[in-house]
Coordinates of C-alpha atoms in Angstrom, one line a residue:
M1 CA 0.0 0.0 0.0
S2 CA 1.6 3.2 -1.1
A3 CA 1.8 6.3 1.2
T4 CA 2.4 9.9 0.4
G5 CA 4.4 10.5 3.5
E6 CA 6.8 8.6 5.8
S7 CA 4.9 9.6 9.0
A8 CA 1.9 7.8 10.1
H9 CA 0.7 11.1 11.6
H10 CA 0.9 13.3 8.5
T11 CA -1.8 16.0 8.6
V12 CA -3.4 17.0 5.4
T13 CA -6.2 19.4 4.3
T14 CA -8.4 18.1 1.5
E15 CA -11.4 19.2 -0.6
V16 CA -11.9 15.7 -1.9
P17 CA -15.3 15.1 -0.1
A18 CA -16.7 18.5 -1.2
R19 CA -15.5 18.0 -4.7
L20 CA -17.2 14.6 -5.0
D21 CA -20.5 15.9 -3.4
R22 CA -20.8 18.9 -5.8
L23 CA -20.7 16.7 -8.9
P24 CA -23.9 16.5 -11.1
W25 CA -25.2 13.1 -12.0
S26 CA -23.2 11.6 -14.9
R27 CA -22.4 8.5 -16.8
W28 CA -19.6 7.9 -14.3
H29 CA -22.2 7.6 -11.5
W30 CA -24.2 5.1 -13.6
M31 CA -21.1 3.0 -13.9
I32 CA -20.8 3.0 -10.1
V33 CA -24.4 2.0 -9.7
V34 CA -24.2 -0.9 -12.3
G35 CA -20.9 -2.1 -11.1
L36 CA -21.6 -2.1 -7.4
G37 CA -25.4 -2.0 -6.9
T38 CA -26.5 -4.9 -9.1
V39 CA -25.1 -7.5 -6.6
W40 CA -28.3 -7.2 -4.6
I41 CA -30.1 -8.7 -7.5
L42 CA -27.8 -11.8 -7.1
D43 CA -28.6 -12.0 -3.4
G44 CA -32.4 -12.0 -4.1
L45 CA -31.9 -14.5 -6.9
E46 CA -29.9 -16.8 -4.6
V47 CA -32.3 -16.8 -1.6
T48 CA -35.5 -17.2 -3.7
V49 CA -34.1 -19.9 -5.9
V50 CA -33.0 -22.1 -3.0
G51 CA -36.4 -21.7 -1.3
N52 CA -38.3 -22.6 -4.5
I53 CA -36.1 -25.6 -5.6
A54 CA -36.2 -27.2 -2.1
S55 CA -38.9 -29.6 -3.1
R56 CA -37.1 -30.7 -6.3
L57 CA -33.8 -31.2 -4.6
S58 CA -35.4 -33.6 -2.1
E59 CA -37.0 -35.7 -4.9
H60 CA -35.5 -39.0 -6.0
G61 CA -33.4 -38.4 -9.2
S62 CA -32.3 -34.9 -8.3
G63 CA -28.6 -36.0 -7.9
L64 CA -28.5 -35.2 -4.2
S65 CA -29.6 -37.3 -1.3
I66 CA -31.1 -34.4 0.7
T67 CA -34.5 -33.7 2.4
D68 CA -36.7 -30.7 2.0
A69 CA -36.2 -29.8 5.6
Q70 CA -32.4 -29.9 5.2
V71 CA -32.6 -27.4 2.3
T72 CA -34.9 -24.9 4.0
G73 CA -33.5 -25.5 7.4
L74 CA -29.8 -26.4 7.8
A75 CA -28.7 -25.1 4.4
A76 CA -30.6 -21.8 4.9
A77 CA -29.1 -21.5 8.4
L78 CA -25.6 -22.1 7.0
Y79 CA -26.2 -19.4 4.3
V80 CA -27.3 -16.9 7.0
A81 CA -24.3 -17.9 9.2
G82 CA -22.0 -17.4 6.3
A83 CA -23.5 -14.0 5.5
C84 CA -23.2 -12.8 9.1
S85 CA -19.6 -14.0 9.5
G86 CA -18.6 -12.8 6.0
A87 CA -20.0 -9.3 6.7
L88 CA -18.0 -9.0 9.9
F89 CA -14.8 -10.5 8.5
F90 CA -14.8 -8.6 5.2
G91 CA -16.2 -5.4 6.8
W92 CA -13.1 -5.2 9.0
L93 CA -10.8 -5.8 6.0
T94 CA -12.7 -3.2 3.9
D95 CA -12.0 -0.5 6.5
R96 CA -8.4 -1.6 6.7
F97 CA -7.4 -2.3 3.1
G98 CA -9.8 -0.4 1.0
R99 CA -13.2 -0.7 -0.8
K100 CA -12.0 -1.8 -4.2
K101 CA -9.8 -4.7 -3.2
L102 CA -12.6 -6.1 -1.1
F103 CA -15.5 -5.6 -3.5
L104 CA -13.5 -7.6 -6.0
I105 CA -12.6 -10.3 -3.6
T106 CA -16.1 -10.8 -2.1
L107 CA -17.6 -11.1 -5.6
A108 CA -15.0 -13.7 -6.5
V109 CA -15.8 -15.7 -3.4
Y110 CA -19.5 -15.5 -4.3
L111 CA -18.9 -16.6 -7.9
A112 CA -16.7 -19.5 -6.9
A113 CA -19.0 -20.8 -4.2
T114 CA -22.1 -20.5 -6.4
A115 CA -20.4 -22.4 -9.2
M116 CA -19.4 -25.1 -6.8
T117 CA -22.9 -25.3 -5.5
A118 CA -24.1 -26.0 -9.0
L119 CA -21.7 -29.0 -9.1
S120 CA -22.8 -30.5 -5.8
F121 CA -22.6 -34.3 -5.7
S122 CA -23.3 -34.8 -2.0
V123 CA -25.1 -33.2 0.9
W124 CA -21.9 -32.1 2.7
W125 CA -20.6 -30.4 -0.4
F126 CA -23.9 -28.5 -0.9
F127 CA -23.8 -27.3 2.8
V128 CA -20.2 -26.1 2.6
F129 CA -20.7 -24.1 -0.5
R130 CA -24.0 -22.6 0.7
F131 CA -22.1 -21.3 3.7
L132 CA -19.3 -19.9 1.5
T133 CA -21.9 -18.3 -0.9
G134 CA -23.4 -16.5 2.1
F135 CA -19.8 -15.6 3.2
G136 CA -19.3 -13.8 0.0
I137 CA -22.7 -12.1 -0.1
G138 CA -22.3 -10.8 3.5
G139 CA -18.9 -9.3 2.6
E140 CA -20.5 -7.6 -0.4
Y141 CA -23.0 -5.7 1.8
A142 CA -20.2 -4.1 3.8
A143 CA -17.8 -3.4 0.9
I144 CA -20.5 -2.2 -1.5
N145 CA -22.6 0.1 0.7
S146 CA -19.5 1.9 2.1
A147 CA -18.1 2.4 -1.5
I148 CA -21.4 3.6 -2.9
D149 CA -22.0 6.2 -0.1
E150 CA -18.5 7.5 -0.5
L151 CA -18.7 7.9 -4.3
I152 CA -22.3 9.2 -4.8
P153 CA -23.0 13.0 -4.4
S154 CA -24.8 13.9 -1.2
K155 CA -27.8 15.3 -3.1
Y156 CA -28.5 11.8 -4.6
R157 CA -27.2 9.5 -1.8
G158 CA -30.5 8.6 -0.2
R159 CA -32.5 7.7 -3.4
V160 CA -29.6 5.8 -4.9
D161 CA -29.0 3.8 -1.8
L162 CA -32.6 2.9 -1.4
I163 CA -33.1 1.9 -5.0
I164 CA -29.9 -0.2 -5.0
N165 CA -30.9 -2.0 -1.8
G166 CA -34.5 -2.5 -3.1
S167 CA -33.1 -4.1 -6.3
Y168 CA -32.8 -7.3 -4.2
W169 CA -36.5 -7.8 -5.1
L170 CA -35.8 -7.8 -8.8
G171 CA -33.6 -10.8 -8.2
A172 CA -36.2 -12.3 -6.0
M173 CA -38.8 -11.9 -8.7
G174 CA -36.4 -13.3 -11.3
G175 CA -35.6 -16.2 -9.0
A176 CA -39.3 -17.1 -8.5
L177 CA -40.0 -17.1 -12.2
L178 CA -36.7 -18.8 -13.1
S179 CA -37.5 -21.7 -10.7
V180 CA -40.9 -22.2 -12.4
V181 CA -39.0 -22.8 -15.7
A182 CA -36.0 -24.6 -14.3
L183 CA -38.1 -27.1 -12.4
N184 CA -40.3 -28.0 -15.4
T185 CA -39.2 -31.6 -16.1
D186 CA -40.6 -31.2 -19.7
I187 CA -37.8 -28.8 -20.3
F188 CA -34.9 -30.0 -18.1
P189 CA -34.2 -33.3 -16.3
K190 CA -34.6 -33.4 -12.5
N191 CA -30.9 -33.4 -11.9
I192 CA -30.1 -30.6 -14.3
G193 CA -32.7 -27.8 -13.9
W194 CA -31.8 -26.8 -10.3
R195 CA -28.1 -26.7 -11.3
L196 CA -28.8 -24.3 -14.1
T197 CA -30.4 -21.9 -11.7
F198 CA -27.1 -21.6 -9.8
A199 CA -25.2 -21.4 -13.1
L200 CA -27.2 -18.4 -14.1
G201 CA -26.1 -16.6 -10.9
V202 CA -22.5 -17.2 -11.9
V203 CA -23.1 -15.8 -15.4
L204 CA -24.7 -12.6 -14.0
G205 CA -21.9 -12.3 -11.5
L206 CA -19.2 -12.5 -14.2
V207 CA -20.9 -9.7 -16.1
I208 CA -21.0 -7.6 -12.9
L209 CA -17.3 -8.3 -12.3
L210 CA -16.4 -7.0 -15.8
V211 CA -18.0 -3.7 -15.0
R212 CA -16.7 -3.6 -11.4
R213 CA -13.1 -3.7 -12.6
H214 CA -13.5 -0.1 -13.7
V215 CA -14.9 1.2 -10.4
P216 CA -12.2 3.1 -8.6
E217 CA -11.1 3.0 -5.0
S218 CA -13.0 5.4 -2.7
P219 CA -11.0 8.7 -2.7
R220 CA -12.4 9.3 0.8
W221 CA -10.8 6.1 2.0
M222 CA -7.5 6.9 0.2
F223 CA -6.8 10.4 1.6
I224 CA -7.2 9.1 5.2
H225 CA -4.9 6.1 4.5
E226 CA -1.9 8.0 3.2
R227 CA -2.8 7.9 -0.5
S228 CA -3.6 11.6 -1.1
E229 CA -2.1 11.7 -4.6
G230 CA -4.2 8.7 -5.7
A231 CA -7.3 10.4 -4.3
E232 CA -6.5 13.6 -6.1
K233 CA -6.0 11.8 -9.4
I234 CA -9.3 9.9 -9.3
V235 CA -11.3 13.0 -8.4
S236 CA -9.5 15.2 -11.1
D237 CA -10.2 12.5 -13.7
V238 CA -13.9 12.3 -12.8
E239 CA -14.2 16.1 -12.8
R240 CA -12.7 16.3 -16.3
E241 CA -15.0 13.5 -17.5
V242 CA -18.1 15.2 -16.1
E243 CA -17.2 18.7 -17.5
A244 CA -16.7 17.1 -20.9
E245 CA -20.0 15.4 -20.7
T246 CA -22.0 18.5 -19.5
G247 CA -20.0 21.1 -21.4
E248 CA -20.1 23.3 -18.3
P249 CA -17.5 24.1 -15.6
L250 CA -18.2 22.7 -12.2
P251 CA -19.2 24.9 -9.3
A252 CA -16.6 25.7 -6.6
P253 CA -16.5 22.9 -4.0
G254 CA -17.6 23.5 -0.4
K255 CA -15.4 23.5 2.7
A256 CA -12.1 21.6 3.1
I257 CA -11.5 19.1 5.9
T258 CA -8.2 18.6 7.8
I259 CA -7.4 15.1 8.9
E260 CA -4.5 13.2 10.4
Q261 CA -3.5 10.4 8.0
R262 CA -3.0 6.9 9.2
K263 CA -2.5 3.5 7.7
S264 CA -5.1 1.7 9.9
V265 CA -7.6 2.3 12.8
G266 CA -7.7 0.0 15.8
F267 CA -10.7 -2.1 16.5
A268 CA -11.1 -0.7 20.0
E269 CA -11.2 2.8 18.6
I270 CA -13.9 1.7 16.0
A271 CA -16.0 0.1 18.8
G272 CA -15.7 3.2 20.9
A273 CA -16.9 5.4 18.1
L274 CA -19.9 3.2 17.5
F275 CA -21.1 2.8 21.1
R276 CA -19.4 5.4 23.3
S277 CA -19.5 8.4 21.0
Y278 CA -22.8 7.6 19.2
P279 CA -25.1 5.5 21.6
K280 CA -28.3 7.0 20.1
R281 CA -27.2 6.2 16.6
A282 CA -26.3 2.7 17.6
T283 CA -29.7 2.3 19.2
L284 CA -31.3 3.5 16.0
G285 CA -29.3 1.0 13.9
F286 CA -30.3 -1.9 16.1
S287 CA -34.0 -0.9 16.1
L288 CA -34.2 -0.4 12.3
F289 CA -32.5 -3.7 11.5
I290 CA -34.4 -5.8 14.1
G291 CA -37.7 -4.3 13.1
Q292 CA -37.4 -4.9 9.3
A293 CA -35.9 -8.4 9.9
F294 CA -38.9 -9.6 11.9
L295 CA -41.5 -7.9 9.7
Y296 CA -40.1 -9.6 6.6
N297 CA -39.9 -13.0 8.4
A298 CA -43.4 -12.6 9.7
I299 CA -44.6 -12.4 6.0
T300 CA -42.1 -14.1 3.8
F301 CA -41.0 -17.1 5.9
G302 CA -44.5 -18.6 5.9
F303 CA -45.6 -17.1 2.6
S304 CA -46.0 -20.3 0.7
S305 CA -47.4 -22.3 3.6
I306 CA -50.0 -19.6 4.3
L307 CA -51.2 -19.6 0.7
V308 CA -51.2 -23.5 0.6
N309 CA -52.7 -24.1 4.1
F310 CA -55.3 -21.3 4.3
F311 CA -56.2 -20.6 0.7
D312 CA -55.7 -24.0 -1.1
V313 CA -53.2 -22.6 -3.5
S314 CA -51.1 -25.4 -5.2
S315 CA -47.5 -25.4 -4.2
G316 CA -46.5 -25.1 -7.9
S317 CA -48.3 -21.8 -8.2
T318 CA -46.9 -19.9 -5.2
G319 CA -44.0 -18.6 -7.3
Y320 CA -46.4 -16.4 -9.3
F321 CA -47.8 -14.9 -6.1
F322 CA -44.3 -14.3 -4.8
A323 CA -43.3 -12.5 -8.0
V324 CA -46.2 -10.1 -7.6
M325 CA -45.2 -9.4 -4.0
A326 CA -41.6 -8.8 -5.1
I327 CA -42.8 -6.1 -7.5
G328 CA -44.4 -4.2 -4.6
N329 CA -41.1 -4.5 -2.7
F330 CA -39.1 -3.0 -5.5
L331 CA -41.6 -0.2 -6.3
G332 CA -41.4 1.1 -2.8
P333 CA -37.8 2.2 -2.8
L334 CA -38.0 3.2 -6.5
L335 CA -41.0 5.6 -6.1
L336 CA -40.3 6.8 -2.5
G337 CA -36.5 7.0 -2.6
R338 CA -36.4 10.6 -3.8
L339 CA -38.5 11.7 -0.8
F340 CA -35.7 10.6 1.6
D341 CA -33.5 13.3 0.0
T342 CA -36.3 16.0 -0.2
V343 CA -38.8 15.5 2.6
G344 CA -36.0 14.2 4.8
R345 CA -34.6 11.1 6.5
R346 CA -36.3 11.4 9.9
K347 CA -39.9 11.9 8.5
M348 CA -39.5 9.2 5.8
I349 CA -37.8 6.6 7.9
S350 CA -40.2 6.9 10.8
G351 CA -43.1 7.2 8.4
T352 CA -42.4 4.1 6.4
Y353 CA -41.7 2.0 9.4
I354 CA -44.8 3.1 11.4
L355 CA -47.1 3.0 8.4
S356 CA -46.0 -0.5 7.2
G357 CA -46.5 -1.8 10.8
L358 CA -50.0 -0.3 11.1
L359 CA -50.9 -1.7 7.7
L360 CA -49.7 -5.2 8.7
F361 CA -51.8 -5.0 11.9
A362 CA -54.8 -4.2 9.6
T363 CA -54.0 -7.1 7.3
A364 CA -53.8 -9.4 10.4
W365 CA -57.2 -8.2 11.5
L366 CA -58.8 -8.8 8.0
F367 CA -57.2 -12.2 7.9
D368 CA -58.5 -13.1 11.4
Q369 CA -62.0 -12.0 10.4
G370 CA -61.9 -14.2 7.2
H371 CA -62.2 -11.3 4.8
L372 CA -59.3 -12.3 2.6
N373 CA -58.6 -14.8 -0.2
A374 CA -55.2 -15.6 -1.8
T375 CA -55.4 -12.7 -4.2
T376 CA -56.5 -10.0 -1.7
M377 CA -54.0 -11.4 0.9
T378 CA -51.2 -11.0 -1.6
A379 CA -52.5 -7.5 -2.5
C380 CA -52.4 -6.5 1.2
W381 CA -48.9 -7.8 1.6
C382 CA -47.9 -5.8 -1.5
V383 CA -49.2 -2.6 0.1
V384 CA -47.5 -3.4 3.4
L385 CA -44.2 -4.2 1.7
F386 CA -44.3 -1.2 -0.6
F387 CA -43.7 1.0 2.5
A388 CA -41.7 -1.6 4.5
S389 CA -39.2 -2.2 1.6
A390 CA -38.4 1.6 1.5
G391 CA -38.0 1.5 5.3
A392 CA -35.8 -1.6 5.3
S393 CA -33.6 -0.1 2.5
S394 CA -33.3 3.1 4.6
A395 CA -31.8 1.0 7.5
Y396 CA -28.8 0.2 5.3
L397 CA -28.6 3.8 4.2
T398 CA -28.7 5.0 7.8
V399 CA -25.9 2.9 9.3
S400 CA -23.7 3.6 6.2
E401 CA -23.8 7.4 6.7
I402 CA -24.2 8.2 10.4
F403 CA -20.8 6.8 11.7
P404 CA -17.3 8.1 11.0
M405 CA -15.7 7.1 7.7
E406 CA -13.0 4.9 9.3
T407 CA -15.8 2.7 10.8
R408 CA -18.3 2.7 7.9
A409 CA -17.8 -0.7 6.5
L410 CA -17.6 -2.4 9.9
A411 CA -20.6 -0.5 11.1
I412 CA -22.6 -1.7 8.1
A413 CA -21.3 -5.2 8.7
F414 CA -22.1 -5.2 12.4
F415 CA -25.7 -4.0 12.0
Y416 CA -26.3 -6.2 9.0
A417 CA -25.1 -9.2 10.9
I418 CA -27.4 -8.4 13.8
G419 CA -30.4 -8.0 11.6
T420 CA -29.6 -11.0 9.5
A421 CA -29.0 -13.2 12.6
A422 CA -32.3 -12.0 14.0
G423 CA -34.1 -12.5 10.8
G424 CA -32.5 -15.7 9.7
I425 CA -32.1 -17.5 13.0
T426 CA -34.5 -16.0 15.6
G427 CA -37.2 -15.2 13.0
P428 CA -37.7 -18.7 11.7
L429 CA -37.6 -20.1 15.3
V430 CA -40.4 -17.7 16.2
F431 CA -42.5 -17.8 13.0
S432 CA -42.1 -21.3 11.4
S433 CA -44.4 -23.1 13.8
L434 CA -46.9 -20.2 13.8
T435 CA -47.3 -19.8 10.1
S436 CA -47.3 -23.6 9.3
S437 CA -49.7 -24.7 12.0
G438 CA -52.8 -24.1 10.0
V439 CA -54.4 -22.2 12.9
V440 CA -55.5 -18.7 11.9
G441 CA -54.7 -17.2 15.4
D442 CA -51.1 -18.4 15.2
A443 CA -50.5 -16.7 11.8
V444 CA -52.2 -13.5 13.2
L445 CA -49.8 -13.6 16.1
A446 CA -46.8 -13.9 13.8
F447 CA -48.0 -10.8 11.8
S448 CA -48.6 -8.9 15.0
I449 CA -45.1 -9.5 16.3
G450 CA -43.5 -8.2 13.1
A451 CA -45.9 -5.2 13.0
A452 CA -45.2 -4.3 16.6
L453 CA -41.5 -4.3 16.2
M454 CA -41.7 -2.3 13.0
V455 CA -43.9 0.4 14.7
A456 CA -41.4 0.5 17.7
A457 CA -38.5 1.0 15.3
G458 CA -40.4 3.8 13.6
V459 CA -40.9 5.5 17.0
V460 CA -37.2 5.2 17.8
A461 CA -36.4 6.8 14.4
L462 CA -38.8 9.7 15.1
F463 CA -36.5 10.7 18.0
F464 CA -33.1 9.4 17.1
A465 CA -32.9 9.6 13.2
V466 CA -30.3 11.9 11.8
D467 CA -31.3 14.6 9.3
A468 CA -28.6 13.5 6.9
E469 CA -30.3 14.6 3.6
G470 CA -28.0 16.6 1.3
R471 CA -25.2 16.7 3.9
S472 CA -21.6 15.6 3.4
L473 CA -20.7 12.3 5.2
E474 CA -18.0 14.2 7.0
D475 CA -20.5 16.7 8.2
I476 CA -22.9 14.0 9.5
A477 CA -20.1 12.2 11.4
S478 CA -16.6 13.8 11.6
P479 CA -13.9 11.3 10.7
L480 CA -11.9 9.9 13.7
S481 CA -8.8 11.2 11.9
A482 CA -10.2 14.8 11.9
R483 CA -10.8 14.6 15.6
A484 CA -7.3 13.4 16.3
A485 CA -5.9 16.3 14.3
K486 CA -7.9 18.8 16.3
A487 CA -6.8 17.2 19.6
D488 CA -3.2 17.8 18.5
G489 CA -4.0 21.4 17.7
T490 CA -2.8 21.0 14.1
A491 CA -6.2 21.1 12.3
G492 CA -6.2 23.9 9.7
S493 CA -2.4 24.3 9.9
P494 CA -1.2 26.5 7.1
S495 CA 1.6 24.0 6.5
A496 CA -0.8 21.2 5.7
P497 CA -0.8 20.4 2.0
A498 CA -4.1 20.9 0.1
V499 CA -5.6 18.0 -1.8

């Protein structure tokens, strides 16, 4: 790793953040979105495909001696465990070694593990590579969200983050429809169709990798980690490209920031920043992630069994209902995302959480009273998830922008791991028996738990959410390095070189 100075305590004044934030939207930003953001489509594809092919994998002639329960139980739990551990492991590495290295490595891990899953010849092989696929996906969340927030101008950060996180549901919709085709034995043999669904994930991942090679390192990360010259070059190149595209000179950047460069930040300092310096923000992150994790599990974990057990929908048709529900999930962030930058974070985060919780309470009541059928139940879920999806996506946006830059990837990883563990481990333990029992009251209880936690998280956001719309990341949470420079009394030193 190159450095611009010999000292680990070199103080530098830089306009890099302000220069990135004042850029108008351009082709360069579209390249960032396509190269980094599309990985959520892969995650949605992965999770949905595995759920939908469980019955086929357990059939004689699939090529694997595995039960339905092992696919939806142990294999799913291993994927979740991999995602949690991958997020924490790669999150720490992302803050230490940079965004670009890690978003290339995590995608490579995902691609290799998915390809190996498609080649599974035994149960243990399938389990190992489900874990490793989750390991790569979890790492992606930390590396990608931190890079996107640091490269996208502050004016657009909210809507871009929400739409990118919401694109998970495009993958979910694709996975639901893909499984209908892949599991059709008139088209593919039993032991081939399910393998092709994983192979498609590899193909999509390779396309993303080709684009991602052109995405630069985060200049914000670089100037803190003694690579000021590299940060300057990246920003200058982008500025020339944008000016050539628009035909107009860029406006003057905002204020500069003075920081104390360092090669790495200790884990104790990161933990202190998360919990000692920002306890209200940490509480907010916990609340948002736990709330959305339980709401989604209350609905999606028992989605198929509720349609089959209560509305006599055939198991082969549930994929169509899921695809419709996925559309509602994607439209929420797509149509509401802009409001998080204009109306504001606090109002929109608390509003989407509370409203989706109240709508789920209403759905539970209608279901309990026997007023719903399969179609109207799915319609109700679509409306609930239209708002809940925007809220859930804002949870990722929130934790990626309200903590200091040196902690960003690990903060995303930490809260993602908490939410994923709650949703993928605690959620199924709570909801599986409730939604599959065939008793209306049990399903109503499952909905009510998810709704209550969502409303509670919305109330927390009402008081603790940060008004981050349109603000520089460094203004929302001052870098730890900037604080250190001020403590030394060297901030703003006239001898500090400008970047």
